[in-house]
N, CA, C and O atoms as a DFTB+ gen file, in Angstrom:
448 C
 N C O
     1  1      15.701      -1.624      11.569
     2  2      16.317      -1.960      10.168
     3  2      17.127      -2.752       9.823
     4  3      18.130      -2.788      10.536
     5  1      17.080      -3.796       8.527
     6  2      18.267      -4.666       8.565
     7  2      19.402      -4.395       8.006
     8  3      19.516      -3.234       7.613
     9  1      20.540      -5.298       7.795
    10  2      21.774      -5.812       6.789
    11  2      21.377      -4.915       5.723
    12  3      22.208      -4.068       5.395
    13  1      20.188      -4.944       5.081
    14  2      20.478      -4.483       3.368
    15  2      19.856      -2.768       4.180
    16  3      18.683      -3.084       4.375
    17  1      19.880      -2.470       4.285
    18  2      18.576      -0.961       4.438
    19  2      20.184      -0.036       4.055
    20  3      20.981       0.135       4.978
    21  1      20.319       0.186       3.459
    22  2      20.848       1.711       3.541
    23  2      20.384       3.758       4.161
    24  3      19.660       4.496       3.494
    25  1      21.027       4.150       5.452
    26  2      20.142       5.215       5.496
    27  2      20.620       6.110       4.565
    28  3      21.798       5.943       4.250
    29  1      19.911       7.190       3.937
    30  2      20.927       8.080       2.698
    31  2      19.748       8.766       4.085
    32  3      18.751       8.552       4.774
    33  1      21.335      10.114       3.604
    34  2      20.872      11.688       3.827
    35  2      19.904      12.722       3.864
    36  3      20.335      13.840       4.146
    37  1      18.821      12.612       3.665
    38  2      17.519      13.287       3.282
    39  2      18.072      14.370       3.638
    40  3      17.255      14.961       4.345
    41  1      19.123      15.032       3.530
    42  2      18.963      16.859       3.511
    43  2      17.976      17.676       3.285
    44  3      17.622      17.873       2.123
    45  1      17.250      18.400       4.512
    46  2      15.961      18.762       3.433
    47  2      16.198      20.517       2.562
    48  3      15.474      21.227       1.864
    49  1      17.690      20.627       3.130
    50  2      17.716      22.366       2.548
    51  2      18.435      22.204       1.222
    52  3      19.174      23.034       0.693
    53  1      17.937      20.416       0.547
    54  2      17.730      20.357      -1.434
    55  2      16.814      20.361      -1.864
    56  3      16.602      20.090      -3.046
    57  1      15.775      20.749      -0.828
    58  2      14.027      20.638      -1.003
    59  2      13.706      21.687      -0.862
    60  3      12.482      21.606      -0.770
    61  1      14.187      23.441      -0.710
    62  2      14.183      24.687      -0.361
    63  2      14.380      25.088      -1.086
    64  3      14.631      24.625      -2.199
    65  1      14.317      26.659      -0.531
    66  2      14.944      27.641      -1.037
    67  2      15.121      27.733      -3.288
    68  3      15.899      28.442      -3.927
    69  1      13.926      26.593      -3.910
    70  2      14.536      26.870      -4.775
    71  2      15.712      25.568      -5.282
    72  3      15.792      25.513      -6.509
    73  1      16.305      24.891      -4.793
    74  2      17.322      23.945      -5.320
    75  2      16.130      22.799      -5.719
    76  3      15.018      22.438      -5.334
    77  1      17.154      22.475      -6.772
    78  2      15.955      21.851      -7.245
    79  2      17.063      19.897      -7.290
    80  3      17.636      19.554      -8.324
    81  1      17.082      19.126      -6.175
    82  2      17.780      18.066      -6.464
    83  2      16.675      16.404      -7.322
    84  3      15.452      16.295      -7.410
    85  1      17.617      15.557      -7.717
    86  2      17.402      14.337      -7.983
    87  2      17.037      13.474      -6.777
    88  3      17.660      13.513      -5.716
    89  1      15.658      12.451      -7.090
    90  2      15.287      11.861      -6.042
    91  2      15.595      10.646      -7.143
    92  3      15.849      10.709      -8.346
    93  1      15.441       9.260      -6.030
    94  2      15.322       8.005      -7.244
    95  2      14.080       7.431      -5.907
    96  3      14.052       7.322      -4.681
    97  1      13.333       7.230      -6.880
    98  2      12.273       6.332      -5.783
    99  2      12.328       4.536      -6.245
   100  3      13.552       4.420      -6.310
   101  1      12.126       4.022      -6.371
   102  2      11.710       2.897      -5.998
   103  2      10.356       2.335      -5.428
   104  3      10.023       2.791      -4.334
   105  1       9.488       1.361      -6.047
   106  2       7.896       1.917      -6.309
   107  2       7.865      -0.521      -6.545
   108  3       8.548      -1.398      -7.075
   109  1       7.072      -0.441      -6.026
   110  2       6.784      -2.338      -6.029
   111  2       5.947      -2.273      -6.128
   112  3       5.478      -1.756      -5.114
   113  1       4.866      -2.600      -7.168
   114  2       3.987      -2.796      -7.972
   115  2       3.564      -4.737      -7.541
   116  3       4.369      -5.643      -7.756
   117  1       1.756      -5.010      -6.755
   118  2       1.836      -6.524      -6.862
   119  2       0.212      -6.987      -7.351
   120  3      -0.900      -6.562      -7.037
   121  1       0.651      -7.991      -8.208
   122  2      -1.655      -8.371      -8.195
   123  2      -1.222     -10.033      -7.930
   124  3      -0.638     -10.871      -8.617
   125  1      -1.735     -10.032      -6.783
   126  2      -1.801     -11.681      -5.994
   127  2      -0.233     -11.834      -5.532
   128  3       0.190     -11.211      -4.557
   129  1       0.532     -12.644      -6.248
   130  2       1.655     -13.210      -5.420
   131  2       2.415     -12.266      -7.349
   132  3       3.635     -12.298      -7.504
   133  1       1.880     -11.855      -8.036
   134  2       2.713     -11.162      -9.169
   135  2       4.004      -9.868      -8.403
   136  3       3.976      -9.712      -7.183
   137  1       5.134      -8.977      -9.348
   138  2       5.360      -8.235      -8.858
   139  2       5.751      -7.847      -9.445
   140  3       5.751      -8.458     -10.514
   141  1       6.489      -6.476      -9.432
   142  2       7.095      -5.294     -10.644
   143  2       7.931      -4.536      -9.648
   144  3       7.360      -4.254      -8.595
   145  1       8.964      -4.221      -9.766
   146  2       9.732      -3.168      -8.749
   147  2      10.488      -2.462      -9.916
   148  3      11.508      -2.874     -10.468
   149  1       9.827      -1.374     -10.176
   150  2      10.481      -0.174     -10.669
   151  2      11.423       0.937      -9.813
   152  3      11.243       1.185      -8.620
   153  1      12.331       1.477     -10.552
   154  2      13.116       2.822      -9.788
   155  2      12.912       3.627     -10.889
   156  3      13.000       3.297     -12.072
   157  1      12.620       4.760     -10.401
   158  2      11.532       5.975     -11.613
   159  2      13.080       7.069     -10.971
   160  3      13.941       6.499     -10.301
   161  1      13.173       8.108     -11.191
   162  2      14.777       9.420     -10.870
   163  2      13.795      10.770     -11.684
   164  3      13.395      10.963     -12.832
   165  1      13.688      11.585     -10.238
   166  2      12.542      13.259     -10.287
   167  2      13.392      13.547      -9.264
   168  3      13.896      13.154      -8.212
   169  1      13.258      15.047     -10.648
   170  2      13.583      16.517     -10.092
   171  2      12.611      17.605      -9.502
   172  3      11.397      17.468      -9.353
   173  1      13.068      18.273      -9.315
   174  2      12.938      19.649      -8.812
   175  2      13.155      20.196      -6.794
   176  3      13.936      20.051      -5.853
   177  1      12.174      20.685      -7.056
   178  2      12.069      20.671      -5.393
   179  2      11.277      20.489      -3.910
   180  3      11.322      21.069      -2.825
   181  1      10.294      19.003      -4.663
   182  2       9.491      19.056      -3.644
   183  2       9.862      17.394      -2.309
   184  3      10.878      16.728      -2.115
   185  1       8.687      17.347      -1.807
   186  2       9.900      16.029      -1.165
   187  2       8.782      15.730      -0.438
   188  3       8.015      16.624      -0.079
   189  1       8.569      14.396      -0.137
   190  2       8.348      13.301       0.954
   191  2       7.257      12.831      -0.813
   192  3       7.731      12.897      -1.948
   193  1       5.998      12.459      -0.503
   194  2       4.803      11.722      -0.781
   195  2       4.708      12.584      -2.438
   196  3       4.139      12.117      -3.424
   197  1       5.478      14.012      -2.367
   198  2       5.524      15.178      -3.950
   199  2       6.005      14.026      -4.941
   200  3       5.525      13.759      -6.042
   201  1       7.084      13.397      -4.277
   202  2       8.593      13.044      -5.038
   203  2       7.107      11.495      -5.687
   204  3       6.666      11.376      -6.831
   205  1       6.735      10.593      -4.409
   206  2       6.169       9.220      -4.895
   207  2       5.608       9.947      -6.063
   208  3       6.051       9.567      -7.147
   209  1       4.743      10.895      -6.088
   210  2       3.589      10.949      -7.023
   211  2       3.742      11.172      -8.901
   212  3       3.263      10.988     -10.020
   213  1       4.940      11.769      -7.972
   214  2       5.451      12.212      -9.181
   215  2       6.154      11.344     -10.637
   216  3       6.055      11.351     -11.864
   217  1       6.907      10.630      -9.525
   218  2       7.091       9.308     -10.250
   219  2       6.159       8.460     -10.354
   220  3       6.378       7.605     -11.212
   221  1       5.134       8.363      -9.769
   222  2       4.117       7.515     -10.822
   223  2       3.371       8.105     -11.524
   224  3       2.458       7.422     -11.988
   225  1       3.414       9.683     -11.938
   226  2       3.175       9.736     -13.030
   227  2       4.221       9.103     -13.767
   228  3       4.141       7.930     -14.133
   229  1       5.307       9.925     -14.019
   230  2       6.569       9.719     -15.039
   231  2       5.858       8.175     -15.714
   232  3       5.507       8.003     -16.881
   233  1       5.795       7.273     -14.685
   234  2       6.201       5.667     -15.013
   235  2       4.715       5.472     -15.787
   236  3       4.639       4.535     -16.583
   237  1       3.579       6.291     -15.588
   238  2       2.747       6.467     -16.760
   239  2       2.526       6.534     -17.580
   240  3       1.997       5.822     -18.434
   241  1       3.249       8.313     -17.432
   242  2       3.374       8.168     -19.304
   243  2       4.361       7.107     -20.093
   244  3       4.134       6.787     -21.259
   245  1       5.404       6.627     -19.391
   246  2       5.563       5.535     -20.301
   247  2       5.179       4.259     -20.588
   248  3       5.617       3.655     -21.566
   249  1       4.298       3.741     -19.717
   250  2       3.574       2.518     -19.935
   251  2       1.699       2.418     -20.324
   252  3       0.927       1.466     -20.431
   253  1       1.528       3.975     -20.451
   254  2       0.323       4.146     -20.716
   255  2      -0.177       3.463     -21.286
   256  3      -1.154       2.779     -20.983
   257  1       0.849       3.555     -22.973
   258  2       0.536       2.569     -24.038
   259  2       0.822       1.192     -23.555
   260  3      -0.086       0.382     -23.366
   261  1       1.861       0.968     -23.389
   262  2       1.925      -0.597     -23.013
   263  2       1.762      -1.693     -21.905
   264  3       1.916      -2.914     -21.881
   265  1       1.276      -0.467     -20.740
   266  2       0.738      -1.605     -19.544
   267  2       2.643      -1.808     -19.139
   268  3       3.686      -1.293     -19.540
   269  1       2.164      -3.093     -17.912
   270  2       3.103      -3.303     -17.410
   271  2       3.136      -5.019     -17.271
   272  3       2.094      -5.632     -17.501
   273  1       4.335      -5.736     -16.898
   274  2       4.638      -6.466     -16.110
   275  2       5.515      -7.649     -15.270
   276  3       6.649      -8.110     -15.144
   277  1       4.016      -7.794     -14.759
   278  2       3.859      -8.337     -12.719
   279  2       5.088      -9.813     -12.977
   280  3       5.537     -10.225     -14.047
   281  1       5.213     -10.053     -12.313
   282  2       5.786     -11.424     -12.730
   283  2       6.331     -12.688     -11.722
   284  3       7.525     -12.953     -11.581
   285  1       5.679     -13.113     -11.330
   286  2       5.806     -14.195      -9.897
   287  2       6.846     -14.610      -9.630
   288  3       7.380     -15.057     -10.645
   289  1       7.590     -14.730      -8.566
   290  2       9.038     -15.098      -8.453
   291  2       9.252     -17.101      -8.905
   292  3       9.813     -17.688      -9.830
   293  1       8.639     -17.460      -7.953
   294  2       8.040     -18.877      -8.143
   295  2       8.322     -20.617      -9.616
   296  3       8.715     -21.784      -9.610
   297  1       7.715     -19.462     -10.680
   298  2       7.581     -19.524     -11.652
   299  2       7.943     -19.177     -12.596
   300  3       8.021     -19.875     -13.607
   301  1       8.252     -18.020     -12.505
   302  2       8.950     -16.500     -13.456
   303  2       7.481     -16.343     -14.839
   304  3       7.283     -15.608     -15.807
   305  1       6.782     -17.443     -14.212
   306  2       5.205     -16.697     -14.737
   307  2       4.588     -15.068     -15.334
   308  3       4.280     -14.293     -14.429
   309  1       4.481     -14.761     -16.200
   310  2       4.256     -13.287     -16.296
   311  2       2.345     -12.845     -15.739
   312  3       1.486     -13.700     -15.526
   313  1       2.189     -11.695     -15.655
   314  2       1.143     -11.664     -15.853
   315  2       1.010      -9.977     -16.374
   316  3       1.474      -9.029     -15.741
   317  1       0.444      -9.907     -17.360
   318  2       0.394      -7.829     -18.050
   319  2      -0.359      -7.431     -17.436
   320  3      -1.194      -8.230     -17.013
   321  1      -0.441      -6.422     -17.169
   322  2      -1.814      -5.580     -16.529
   323  2      -1.921      -4.028     -17.617
   324  3      -1.016      -3.618     -18.345
   325  1      -2.580      -3.726     -17.528
   326  2      -3.052      -2.430     -18.894
   327  2      -4.259      -1.783     -18.060
   328  3      -5.059      -2.367     -17.328
   329  1      -4.168      -0.373     -18.380
   330  2      -4.957       0.989     -17.751
   331  2      -6.524       0.482     -18.346
   332  3      -7.106       1.519     -18.662
   333  1      -7.141      -0.346     -18.531
   334  2      -7.794      -1.103     -19.041
   335  2      -9.312       0.263     -19.627
   336  3      -9.814       0.643     -20.684
   337  1      -9.506       0.593     -17.818
   338  2     -10.758       1.644     -17.821
   339  2     -10.531       3.042     -17.346
   340  3     -11.242       3.538     -16.471
   341  1      -9.116       3.957     -18.164
   342  2      -8.997       4.943     -17.982
   343  2      -8.590       4.970     -17.565
   344  3      -7.683       4.651     -18.333
   345  1      -7.789       5.171     -16.079
   346  2      -8.192       5.421     -14.885
   347  2      -6.960       6.720     -14.629
   348  3      -7.031       7.584     -13.755
   349  1      -5.705       6.540     -15.792
   350  2      -5.215       7.863     -15.833
   351  2      -4.021       6.671     -14.157
   352  3      -4.204       5.518     -13.766
   353  1      -2.986       7.710     -13.709
   354  2      -2.061       6.519     -12.725
   355  2      -3.048       6.109     -11.369
   356  3      -2.927       5.134     -10.627
   357  1      -3.745       6.864     -11.339
   358  2      -4.669       5.901     -10.055
   359  2      -4.704       4.594     -10.668
   360  3      -4.408       3.834      -9.746
   361  1      -4.982       3.622     -12.144
   362  2      -4.484       2.453     -11.909
   363  2      -3.328       1.817     -11.812
   364  3      -3.330       0.599     -11.989
   365  1      -1.608       2.777     -11.392
   366  2      -0.476       2.204     -10.761
   367  2      -0.797       1.982      -9.277
   368  3      -0.459       0.993      -8.627
   369  1      -1.663       3.290      -8.721
   370  2      -1.579       3.343      -7.584
   371  2      -1.999       2.440      -7.045
   372  3      -1.296       1.901      -6.190
   373  1      -3.771       1.751      -7.445
   374  2      -4.169       0.923      -6.551
   375  2      -3.300      -0.871      -7.027
   376  3      -3.757      -1.943      -6.632
   377  1      -2.378      -0.773      -7.676
   378  2      -1.574      -1.937      -7.351
   379  2      -0.381      -1.624      -6.567
   380  3       0.162      -2.639      -6.132
   381  1       0.321      -0.271      -6.184
   382  2       1.069       0.208      -6.155
   383  2       1.389      -0.516      -4.059
   384  3       0.719      -0.194      -3.078
   385  1       2.494      -1.399      -4.097
   386  2       2.516      -1.717      -2.405
   387  2       4.070      -1.490      -1.103
   388  3       4.400      -1.565       0.080
   389  1       4.519      -1.190      -2.451
   390  2       5.957      -0.139      -1.104
   391  2       6.168       1.315      -2.127
   392  3       5.653       1.539      -3.223
   393  1       6.955       2.031      -1.457
   394  2       7.253       2.674      -2.522
   395  2       8.168       3.717      -1.154
   396  3       7.699       4.036      -0.061
   397  1      10.059       4.169      -1.908
   398  2      10.678       4.628      -0.906
   399  2      11.288       5.085      -2.018
   400  3      11.309       4.542      -3.123
   401  1      12.000       6.544      -1.545
   402  2      13.106       7.438      -1.676
   403  2      14.209       6.634      -1.468
   404  3      14.582       6.100      -0.424
   405  1      14.676       6.605      -2.541
   406  2      16.209       5.814      -2.101
   407  2      17.730       6.576      -2.081
   408  3      18.782       6.458      -1.453
   409  1      17.145       7.492      -3.240
   410  2      18.907       8.751      -2.643
   411  2      17.896      10.344      -3.170
   412  3      16.751      10.635      -3.518
   413  1      19.106      10.949      -2.954
   414  2      18.910      12.235      -2.928
   415  2      19.279      12.340      -3.618
   416  3      19.264      11.187      -4.048
   417  1      19.837      13.009      -4.462
   418  2      21.263      13.870      -4.953
   419  2      20.952      15.273      -5.602
   420  3      20.137      15.393      -6.517
   421  1      21.908      16.697      -4.874
   422  2      22.175      17.854      -5.057
   423  2      22.243      18.130      -6.974
   424  3      22.862      17.527      -7.851
   425  1      21.339      19.260      -7.019
   426  2      21.344      18.897      -8.594
   427  2      22.578      19.455      -8.959
   428  3      23.258      20.121      -8.178
   429  1      23.010      19.115     -10.556
   430  2      24.379      19.353     -11.176
   431  2      24.110      21.261     -11.956
   432  3      23.167      21.603     -12.669
   433  1      25.017      21.944     -11.592
   434  2      25.538      22.668     -12.609
   435  2      26.867      22.798     -13.140
   436  3      28.051      22.596     -12.869
   437  1      25.727      23.441     -14.447
   438  2      26.900      23.563     -15.413
   439  2      28.036      24.729     -14.965
   440  3      28.002      25.900     -14.588
   441  1      29.269      23.498     -15.287
   442  2      30.078      24.366     -15.402
   443  2      30.437      25.623     -16.957
   444  3      30.044      25.635     -18.124
   445  1      31.790      26.946     -15.761
   446  2      31.231      28.026     -16.723
   447  2      32.830      27.341     -17.458
   448  3      33.249      27.770     -18.533
């Protein structure tokens, strides 16, 4: 692990017995040397890859009509990527080069 890595307490009890936790997923998309990093928050009692898949579906719903813009760090040039072949979230999966659950929090219950 590097000095930049923060270890989160991924308590499996927050994802079982009907507990509904909130997870933040950081996803990096890449085409050639163009990149886009998105952080998506998902809820529910799923764990592991299920959360990443949920984040991809949510992001696809948000960008289905507009596409996503990736940026090249070296010169700031941008690249518009769209779902031209109507692949659905598989279009995003093809560009996904990294995904990580970076935060988990218990469900906040309404106060009486």
